[in-house]
CSV table of C-alpha atoms and ligand atoms in Angstrom, one decimal:
chain,number,residue,atom,x,y,z
A,1,MET,CA,21.9,27.9,31.9
A,2,LYS,CA,19.4,26.1,29.6
A,3,ILE,CA,16.0,27.8,28.9
A,4,GLY,CA,13.5,26.1,31.2
A,5,SER,CA,16.0,25.3,33.9
A,6,LEU,CA,15.8,28.8,35.4
A,7,SER,CA,14.9,28.6,39.1
A,8,PRO,CA,11.7,30.4,40.1
A,9,PRO,CA,12.1,33.8,41.9
A,10,THR,CA,12.8,33.7,45.7
A,11,VAL,CA,10.8,36.4,47.5
A,12,LEU,CA,12.0,37.6,50.9
A,13,ARG,CA,9.2,39.5,52.7
A,14,ASN,CA,8.5,41.2,56.0
A,15,ILE,CA,12.1,42.5,56.2
A,16,GLY,CA,12.3,44.9,59.2
A,17,GLN,CA,15.1,46.9,57.6
A,18,LEU,CA,16.8,46.4,54.3
A,19,ALA,CA,20.2,47.9,53.7
A,20,THR,CA,20.7,48.3,49.9
A,21,CYS,CA,24.2,49.9,50.2
A,22,PRO,CA,24.3,51.5,46.7
A,23,ALA,CA,27.7,52.0,45.2
A,24,ASP,CA,27.0,55.6,44.2
A,25,ALA,CA,25.6,56.7,47.6
A,26,VAL,CA,27.6,58.8,50.2
A,27,GLN,CA,29.1,56.6,52.8
A,28,GLN,CA,26.7,57.7,55.6
A,29,ASP,CA,23.7,56.5,53.6
A,30,ALA,CA,23.4,52.7,53.6
A,31,GLY,CA,20.2,52.9,51.5
A,32,LEU,CA,17.9,51.8,54.3
A,33,ILE,CA,14.3,50.7,53.5
A,34,ASP,CA,12.0,49.8,56.4
A,35,ASN,CA,9.3,47.1,55.9
A,36,ALA,CA,10.9,45.9,52.7
A,37,ALA,CA,10.9,43.0,50.3
A,38,LEU,CA,13.6,41.6,48.0
A,39,VAL,CA,13.4,39.2,45.1
A,40,PHE,CA,16.2,37.2,43.4
A,41,GLU,CA,16.2,34.8,40.5
A,42,GLY,CA,19.1,32.5,39.9
A,43,ASN,CA,22.2,34.3,41.1
A,44,LYS,CA,20.8,37.9,40.5
A,45,ILE,CA,18.8,40.4,42.5
A,46,THR,CA,15.7,41.3,40.5
A,47,TRP,CA,13.6,43.5,42.7
A,48,VAL,CA,14.0,45.5,46.0
A,49,GLY,CA,11.7,48.0,47.6
A,50,ALA,CA,9.1,48.8,50.2
A,51,GLU,CA,6.9,45.7,50.7
A,52,GLU,CA,3.7,47.6,49.9
A,53,GLN,CA,5.1,48.3,46.5
A,54,LEU,CA,5.8,44.7,45.6
A,55,PRO,CA,4.3,44.1,42.2
A,56,ASP,CA,1.1,41.9,42.2
A,57,GLN,CA,2.6,39.0,40.3
A,58,LEU,CA,5.5,38.8,42.8
A,59,GLY,CA,3.1,39.2,45.7
A,60,LYS,CA,1.3,36.1,44.7
A,61,LEU,CA,4.3,33.9,44.9
A,62,ASP,CA,5.4,31.8,47.9
A,63,PHE,CA,7.7,33.8,50.1
A,64,ILE,CA,10.2,33.6,53.0
A,65,ASP,CA,9.1,35.5,56.0
A,66,CYS,CA,12.0,37.5,57.4
A,67,GLY,CA,10.2,38.2,60.6
A,68,GLN,CA,11.1,42.0,60.7
A,69,ARG,CA,14.8,41.2,60.7
A,70,LEU,CA,17.7,43.1,59.2
A,71,VAL,CA,18.8,42.1,55.6
A,72,THR,CA,22.1,43.4,54.2
A,73,PRO,CA,24.4,42.6,51.3
A,74,GLY,CA,26.7,39.6,52.1
A,75,LEU,CA,29.6,41.2,54.0
A,76,VAL,CA,32.9,41.6,52.2
A,77,ASP,CA,36.1,41.2,54.2
A,78,CYS,CA,38.6,43.1,52.0
A,79,HIS,CA,41.8,42.5,53.9
A,80,THR,CA,42.9,39.2,55.4
A,81,HIS,CA,46.0,37.0,55.6
A,82,LEU,CA,43.8,33.8,55.7
A,83,CYS,CA,46.4,31.1,54.9
A,84,PHE,CA,49.2,30.7,57.5
A,85,GLY,CA,51.0,27.9,59.5
A,86,GLY,CA,51.0,27.9,63.3
A,87,TRP,CA,49.7,30.5,65.7
A,88,ARG,CA,51.5,33.0,67.9
A,89,GLY,CA,49.7,32.9,71.3
A,90,ASP,CA,53.1,33.1,73.1
A,91,GLU,CA,53.8,36.4,71.5
A,92,PHE,CA,50.5,37.7,72.7
A,93,GLU,CA,51.6,37.0,76.2
A,94,MET,CA,55.0,38.7,75.5
A,95,ARG,CA,53.2,41.8,74.2
A,96,LEU,CA,51.0,41.9,77.3
A,97,GLN,CA,54.2,41.8,79.4
A,98,GLY,CA,55.4,44.9,77.7
A,99,ARG,CA,57.4,43.9,74.6
A,100,SER,CA,56.4,45.7,71.4
A,101,TYR,CA,55.3,44.1,68.1
A,102,GLN,CA,58.5,45.5,66.5
A,103,GLU,CA,60.8,44.3,69.2
A,104,ILE,CA,59.4,40.8,68.9
A,105,ALA,CA,59.7,40.9,65.1
A,106,ALA,CA,63.4,42.1,65.4
A,107,ALA,CA,64.1,39.2,67.7
A,108,GLY,CA,63.0,36.6,65.1
A,109,GLY,CA,59.3,36.3,66.1
A,110,GLY,CA,56.4,38.0,64.4
A,111,ILE,CA,56.0,37.5,60.7
A,112,ARG,CA,59.2,35.5,60.5
A,113,SER,CA,58.0,32.8,62.8
A,114,THR,CA,54.8,32.4,60.8
A,115,VAL,CA,56.9,32.2,57.6
A,116,ALA,CA,58.8,29.3,59.1
A,117,ALA,CA,55.5,27.5,60.1
A,118,THR,CA,53.9,28.2,56.7
A,119,ARG,CA,56.9,26.9,54.8
A,120,SER,CA,56.9,23.7,56.7
A,121,ASP,CA,53.2,23.0,56.6
A,122,SER,CA,51.9,20.9,53.7
A,123,PRO,CA,49.2,22.3,51.3
A,124,VAL,CA,46.7,19.9,52.8
A,125,GLN,CA,47.5,21.2,56.4
A,126,LEU,CA,47.2,24.8,55.3
A,127,ALA,CA,44.0,24.2,53.3
A,128,ASP,CA,42.3,22.3,56.2
A,129,LYS,CA,43.1,25.1,58.6
A,130,ALA,CA,42.0,27.9,56.3
A,131,LEU,CA,38.8,26.0,55.4
A,132,LYS,CA,37.9,25.8,59.1
A,133,SER,CA,38.3,29.5,59.4
A,134,LEU,CA,36.2,30.0,56.2
A,135,GLN,CA,33.3,28.0,57.7
A,136,GLY,CA,33.3,30.3,60.8
A,137,ILE,CA,33.6,33.4,58.6
A,138,LEU,CA,30.6,32.3,56.4
A,139,ASP,CA,28.6,31.8,59.7
A,140,LEU,CA,29.1,35.5,60.4
A,141,GLY,CA,27.5,36.6,57.0
A,142,VAL,CA,30.7,37.2,55.0
A,143,THR,CA,30.3,36.1,51.3
A,144,THR,CA,33.5,37.6,49.8
A,145,LEU,CA,37.0,37.6,51.3
A,146,GLU,CA,40.3,39.1,50.1
A,147,CYS,CA,43.2,36.9,51.1
A,148,LYS,CA,46.9,37.6,50.9
A,149,SER,CA,49.9,35.4,50.5
A,150,GLY,CA,53.1,36.8,52.2
A,151,TYR,CA,54.0,34.0,54.7
A,152,GLY,CA,56.1,32.1,52.2
A,153,LEU,CA,58.6,34.7,51.0
A,154,GLU,CA,60.1,32.3,48.6
A,155,LYS,CA,58.8,30.9,45.3
A,156,VAL,CA,57.5,27.5,46.5
A,157,ALA,CA,55.8,28.7,49.6
A,158,GLU,CA,54.2,31.8,48.1
A,159,LEU,CA,52.7,29.8,45.3
A,160,LYS,CA,51.6,27.2,47.8
A,161,GLN,CA,49.5,29.7,49.6
A,162,LEU,CA,48.0,31.1,46.4
A,163,GLN,CA,47.2,27.5,45.2
A,164,VAL,CA,45.5,26.8,48.5
A,165,TYR,CA,43.3,29.9,47.8
A,166,ARG,CA,42.5,28.7,44.3
A,167,GLN,CA,41.5,25.3,45.7
A,168,LEU,CA,39.4,26.7,48.5
A,169,ASP,CA,37.7,29.1,46.1
A,170,GLU,CA,36.3,26.1,44.3
A,171,GLN,CA,35.6,24.0,47.4
A,172,GLN,CA,33.5,26.3,49.5
A,173,ALA,CA,31.0,29.1,49.2
A,174,ILE,CA,32.9,32.3,50.1
A,175,GLU,CA,34.3,34.0,47.0
A,176,LEU,CA,38.1,34.5,47.5
A,177,VAL,CA,40.0,37.4,46.0
A,178,PRO,CA,43.7,36.5,46.2
A,179,THR,CA,46.4,39.1,46.6
A,180,PHE,CA,50.2,38.5,46.2
A,181,LEU,CA,52.1,39.8,49.2
A,182,GLY,CA,55.5,38.5,48.5
A,183,ALA,CA,56.7,41.9,49.6
A,184,HIS,CA,55.5,41.4,53.2
A,185,MET,CA,59.1,41.3,54.5
A,186,VAL,CA,62.6,40.4,53.2
A,187,PRO,CA,63.1,36.8,54.3
A,188,ASP,CA,66.1,36.0,56.5
A,189,GLU,CA,68.2,34.4,53.8
A,190,TYR,CA,68.1,37.6,51.8
A,191,GLN,CA,68.8,40.1,54.6
A,192,ASP,CA,72.2,41.0,53.3
A,193,ARG,CA,71.1,41.1,49.6
A,194,ARG,CA,67.7,42.7,49.7
A,195,ASN,CA,68.0,43.8,46.1
A,196,GLU,CA,68.1,40.2,45.0
A,197,TYR,CA,64.8,39.5,46.8
A,198,ILE,CA,63.3,42.5,45.1
A,199,ARG,CA,64.5,41.2,41.7
A,200,LEU,CA,63.0,37.7,42.5
A,201,LEU,CA,59.7,39.4,43.1
A,202,CYS,CA,59.8,41.7,40.1
A,203,ASP,CA,61.4,39.5,37.5
A,204,GLU,CA,60.0,36.1,38.4
A,205,LEU,CA,57.2,35.8,40.9
A,206,ILE,CA,55.0,38.7,39.9
A,207,PRO,CA,55.0,37.8,36.2
A,208,MET,CA,54.4,34.1,37.1
A,209,VAL,CA,51.6,34.8,39.6
A,210,SER,CA,49.9,37.0,37.0
A,211,GLU,CA,50.3,34.5,34.1
A,212,GLN,CA,48.9,31.7,36.2
A,213,GLN,CA,46.1,34.0,37.4
A,214,LEU,CA,46.9,33.1,41.0
A,215,ALA,CA,46.3,36.6,42.2
A,216,GLN,CA,44.2,39.7,41.2
A,217,PHE,CA,46.2,42.2,43.3
A,218,CYS,CA,49.7,42.8,44.5
A,219,ASP,CA,50.3,44.4,47.9
A,220,VAL,CA,53.5,45.7,49.6
A,221,PHE,CA,54.1,46.4,53.3
A,222,VAL,CA,55.7,49.8,53.4
A,223,GLU,CA,57.3,50.3,56.8
A,224,GLU,CA,60.6,50.5,58.6
A,225,GLY,CA,61.8,46.9,58.8
A,226,ALA,CA,59.7,45.9,55.8
A,227,PHE,CA,60.0,47.9,52.4
A,228,SER,CA,61.0,51.4,51.7
A,229,LEU,CA,59.0,53.7,49.3
A,230,ALA,CA,61.6,53.3,46.6
A,231,GLU,CA,61.5,49.5,46.9
A,232,ALA,CA,57.8,49.5,47.0
A,233,GLU,CA,57.6,51.6,43.8
A,234,GLU,CA,59.8,49.1,42.0
A,235,ILE,CA,57.6,46.2,43.0
A,236,LEU,CA,54.3,47.9,42.2
A,237,VAL,CA,55.5,49.1,38.8
A,238,ALA,CA,56.3,45.4,38.0
A,239,ALA,CA,52.9,44.4,39.3
A,240,GLN,CA,51.2,47.1,37.2
A,241,ILE,CA,53.1,45.9,34.1
A,242,ALA,CA,52.0,42.3,34.8
A,243,GLY,CA,48.4,43.5,35.0
A,244,LEU,CA,47.8,43.1,38.7
A,245,GLY,CA,45.8,45.7,40.7
A,246,LEU,CA,47.7,47.5,43.4
A,247,LYS,CA,47.3,47.6,47.2
A,248,VAL,CA,49.6,49.0,49.9
A,249,HIS,CA,50.0,48.3,53.6
A,250,ALA,CA,50.7,51.9,54.5
A,251,ASP,CA,51.5,54.0,57.6
A,252,GLN,CA,50.6,51.2,60.1
A,253,LEU,CA,53.2,51.8,62.7
A,254,SER,CA,54.6,55.2,61.7
A,255,ASN,CA,53.9,57.9,59.1
A,256,GLY,CA,56.1,56.9,56.2
A,257,GLY,CA,54.2,58.8,53.5
A,258,GLY,CA,52.5,55.5,52.5
A,259,ALA,CA,49.1,57.1,51.9
A,260,GLN,CA,50.5,59.6,49.4
A,261,PHE,CA,52.6,56.8,47.8
A,262,ALA,CA,49.5,54.5,47.4
A,263,ALA,CA,47.5,57.4,45.8
A,264,SER,CA,50.4,58.3,43.5
A,265,MET,CA,50.7,54.7,42.3
A,266,GLY,CA,46.9,54.6,41.5
A,267,ALA,CA,46.4,51.8,44.1
A,268,VAL,CA,42.9,50.7,44.5
A,269,SER,CA,43.3,50.8,48.3
A,270,ALA,CA,45.7,51.8,51.0
A,271,GLU,CA,45.3,49.7,54.1
A,272,HIS,CA,45.9,50.3,57.9
A,273,LEU,CA,46.8,54.1,57.7
A,274,GLU,CA,46.8,54.5,61.5
A,275,TYR,CA,49.4,57.2,61.2
A,276,ALA,CA,48.4,58.7,57.8
A,277,SER,CA,49.2,62.4,57.6
A,278,LYS,CA,46.8,65.2,56.6
A,279,GLN,CA,48.5,65.4,53.2
A,280,GLY,CA,48.2,61.6,52.9
A,281,ILE,CA,44.5,61.8,53.6
A,282,GLN,CA,44.1,64.6,51.0
A,283,ALA,CA,46.0,62.5,48.4
A,284,LEU,CA,43.6,59.5,48.9
A,285,ALA,CA,40.6,61.8,48.5
A,286,ASP,CA,42.1,63.2,45.3
A,287,THR,CA,42.6,59.8,43.6
A,288,GLY,CA,39.6,57.9,45.1
A,289,THR,CA,41.9,55.3,46.7
A,290,VAL,CA,39.9,53.4,49.3
A,291,ALA,CA,41.2,53.6,52.9
A,292,VAL,CA,40.9,50.2,54.5
A,293,SER,CA,40.6,50.5,58.3
A,294,LEU,CA,41.6,47.5,60.4
A,295,PRO,CA,40.4,48.1,63.9
A,296,LEU,CA,41.2,44.6,65.2
A,297,ALA,CA,44.9,45.2,64.6
A,298,SER,CA,44.7,48.5,66.6
A,299,LEU,CA,42.9,46.7,69.4
A,300,TYR,CA,45.3,43.8,69.6
A,301,LEU,CA,48.5,46.0,69.2
A,302,ARG,CA,47.0,48.7,71.5
A,303,GLU,CA,47.9,51.1,68.7
A,304,ALA,CA,46.2,54.2,67.3
A,305,TYR,CA,43.1,53.7,65.2
A,306,MET,CA,42.9,55.1,61.6
A,307,PRO,CA,41.6,58.7,61.8
A,308,ALA,CA,38.4,57.7,60.0
A,309,ARG,CA,36.5,60.9,60.7
A,310,ASP,CA,39.2,63.0,59.1
A,311,MET,CA,39.2,60.6,56.2
A,312,LEU,CA,35.4,60.9,55.8
A,313,ALA,CA,35.5,64.7,56.2
A,314,ALA,CA,38.0,64.9,53.4
A,315,GLY,CA,35.8,62.7,51.1
A,316,VAL,CA,37.8,59.5,51.4
A,317,ARG,CA,35.8,56.2,51.3
A,318,VAL,CA,36.6,54.1,54.3
A,319,ALA,CA,36.3,50.3,54.2
A,320,VAL,CA,36.3,48.2,57.4
A,321,ALA,CA,38.0,44.8,57.4
A,322,THR,CA,39.5,42.3,59.9
A,323,ASP,CA,43.2,41.9,58.8
A,324,PHE,CA,42.8,38.3,60.1
A,325,ASN,CA,46.3,37.0,60.7
A,326,PRO,CA,48.1,35.1,63.5
A,327,GLY,CA,50.0,38.1,64.8
A,328,SER,CA,48.4,41.6,64.9
A,329,ALA,CA,44.8,40.5,64.4
A,330,PRO,CA,44.1,36.9,65.3
A,331,SER,CA,40.3,37.1,64.8
A,332,TYR,CA,38.2,36.9,61.7
A,333,HIS,CA,35.1,38.4,63.3
A,334,LEU,CA,34.1,41.2,60.9
A,335,PRO,CA,31.1,42.3,62.9
A,336,LEU,CA,33.4,42.8,65.9
A,337,ALA,CA,35.7,45.0,63.8
A,338,MET,CA,32.6,46.9,62.7
A,339,THR,CA,31.5,47.6,66.2
A,340,LEU,CA,35.0,48.7,67.1
A,341,ALA,CA,35.0,51.1,64.2
A,342,CYS,CA,31.8,52.7,65.6
A,343,ILE,CA,33.2,53.0,69.1
A,344,ASN,CA,36.9,53.9,68.5
A,345,GLN,CA,36.6,55.7,65.2
A,346,GLN,CA,33.2,57.4,65.7
A,347,MET,CA,31.9,56.0,62.5
A,348,THR,CA,28.1,55.7,62.4
A,349,PRO,CA,26.6,52.2,62.0
A,350,GLN,CA,25.5,53.1,58.4
A,351,GLU,CA,29.0,54.3,57.5
A,352,VAL,CA,30.5,51.1,58.9
A,353,LEU,CA,28.0,48.9,57.0
A,354,SER,CA,28.8,50.7,53.7
A,355,GLY,CA,32.4,50.2,54.6
A,356,ALA,CA,32.0,46.4,55.0
A,357,THR,CA,29.8,46.0,51.9
A,358,THR,CA,30.0,48.3,48.8
A,359,ILE,CA,33.1,50.2,49.8
A,360,ALA,CA,34.9,46.9,50.7
A,361,ALA,CA,33.8,45.6,47.3
A,362,ARG,CA,35.3,48.7,45.8
A,363,ALA,CA,38.6,47.9,47.5
A,364,VAL,CA,38.7,44.7,45.5
A,365,SER,CA,37.4,46.4,42.3
A,366,ALA,CA,34.0,44.6,42.4
A,367,GLU,CA,31.6,47.3,43.5
A,368,HIS,CA,29.7,47.1,40.2
A,369,ARG,CA,28.8,43.4,40.9
A,370,ILE,CA,28.7,42.7,44.7
A,371,GLY,CA,28.2,44.6,47.9
A,372,SER,CA,24.9,46.2,47.1
A,373,LEU,CA,21.3,44.9,47.0
A,374,ILE,CA,20.2,46.5,43.8
A,375,PRO,CA,18.6,44.7,40.7
A,376,GLY,CA,21.3,43.3,38.5
A,377,TYR,CA,23.7,42.7,41.4
A,378,GLU,CA,24.7,39.2,42.5
A,379,ALA,CA,22.4,37.7,45.1
A,380,ASP,CA,24.8,37.7,48.0
A,381,ILE,CA,22.6,38.4,51.1
A,382,ALA,CA,23.0,38.2,54.9
A,383,ILE,CA,20.1,38.1,57.3
A,384,PHE,CA,20.6,39.2,61.0
A,385,ASP,CA,18.4,38.4,63.9
A,386,VAL,CA,18.1,42.1,64.9
A,387,PRO,CA,15.6,44.9,63.9
A,388,SER,CA,18.1,47.4,62.5
A,389,VAL,CA,21.7,48.3,61.6
A,390,ASN,CA,21.9,50.5,64.7
A,391,HIS,CA,20.8,47.7,66.9
A,392,TRP,CA,23.1,45.1,65.3
A,393,LEU,CA,26.3,47.1,65.8
A,394,TYR,CA,25.4,48.4,69.2
A,395,HIS,CA,24.2,45.1,70.8
A,396,PHE,CA,27.3,43.0,70.1
A,397,GLN,CA,26.6,39.3,70.0
A,398,ALA,CA,28.7,36.3,69.3
A,399,ASN,CA,26.9,35.9,66.1
A,400,ALA,CA,23.6,37.6,65.0
A,401,CYS,CA,23.7,36.2,61.5
A,402,CYS,CA,20.8,33.7,60.8
A,403,GLY,CA,20.9,33.4,57.0
A,404,VAL,CA,23.5,33.6,54.3
A,405,ILE,CA,22.8,33.4,50.6
A,406,LYS,CA,25.8,33.4,48.1
A,407,ALA,CA,25.1,33.7,44.4
A,408,GLY,CA,21.4,32.8,45.0
A,409,GLN,CA,22.1,29.7,47.0
A,410,TRP,CA,21.3,29.3,50.7
A,411,GLU,CA,24.5,28.5,52.6
A,412,ARG,CA,23.2,29.1,56.1
A,413,ARG,CA,19.6,29.2,57.0
A,414,TYR,CA,18.2,29.4,60.6
A,415,LEU,CA,14.9,31.0,59.8
B,501,NIG,O1,48.6,43.5,58.4
B,501,NIG,N1,51.4,44.7,58.7
B,501,NIG,C1,51.8,43.7,58.2
B,501,NIG,N2,51.2,42.5,58.2
B,501,NIG,C2,50.2,42.1,59.0
B,501,NIG,C3,50.7,41.4,60.3
B,501,NIG,C4,51.2,40.1,60.0
B,501,NIG,C5,51.7,39.4,61.2
B,501,NIG,O2,51.9,39.9,62.3
B,501,NIG,O3,51.9,38.2,61.0
B,501,NIG,C6,49.2,43.2,59.3
B,501,NIG,O4,49.0,43.6,60.5
B,502,FE,FE1,47.4,43.1,56.9
């Protein structure tokens, strides 16, 4: 930026409750300041504190009156499968009639049917559909979103999803963090030669995705019917060599030692963990691997919820995300996932807010830059039409968000 073209500071005053969510705080402490003010210049936060301590020169500037509302860091949804073809409403009905998620998958539905639809959709169709979701996601106060491939399961269609993410990252305000999930399932055409699919991933796709900088992370679905621990290790070692960060879909439908595995691989996050064991939880605590809870998947599959209290008691950081996808979690509503984490996982509103801001940022290795409202951090800010975090997550509304700032730019403003 040229000298002289710096924008003047923007001053937010009369904030009822400001949640600063510092990266070094314990999870139950969202860094709340009542009757606060916040200042940003360009794309950076420059001052936060109690309004009565606002320095004189900042107090003289024009300001935006937040009307005693809640101000938080822009929310971070650290686990989604944003780009997919088709939907699976018929499976929803089948599950309600008593068929299980695994049964439907084994009969050719589930992830397989989304793979067929994603392969046949054009990049434009996929991008238009994902863009529509992103507009609704931004409305809710989300400013950063992790998004996985994994519905292509072949070179062309996996790259197609990642290229859609690259295009959308430039085209709209939410910052996208792409993850390569070629190891979501072994596609039908490789069922009798799984090892060849694993070679394709390790020898061709992972190096290519990394070289073209199409993904920052590599994820593997470790589960019966998906990938074994030994296969996942092969894949994640290749990812590590290629310079990608590691993530694992672990212990979602059964305890398969996924949490210990994620920790032992040095993964930045282990996700789902509904059936994580005591030893698995301890392993995550020992390595600082973030546990990503996905309460919407538990809700829709009528499955167990991640044992978040046990995780927190052991010293594990717990992020909360949506898992938005057409099967197990067909909703991108992060505040709904947050309220569910309170009710079904006995997490406090402050724990949940930390989990959808600074800890979610940690799950995408960005906690030094986003997810906190601290001087020097990026000016990603959400404003909610409620007086406090407790009130927000207790009084569930279709959308309480009334202002969104991404990198210092207003993207939504209804105040
Ligand atoms: O995170 N667990 C695996 N993958 C997704 C579900 C994908 C789907 O059902 O299409 C999940 O729940
Ligand atoms: Fe998922």
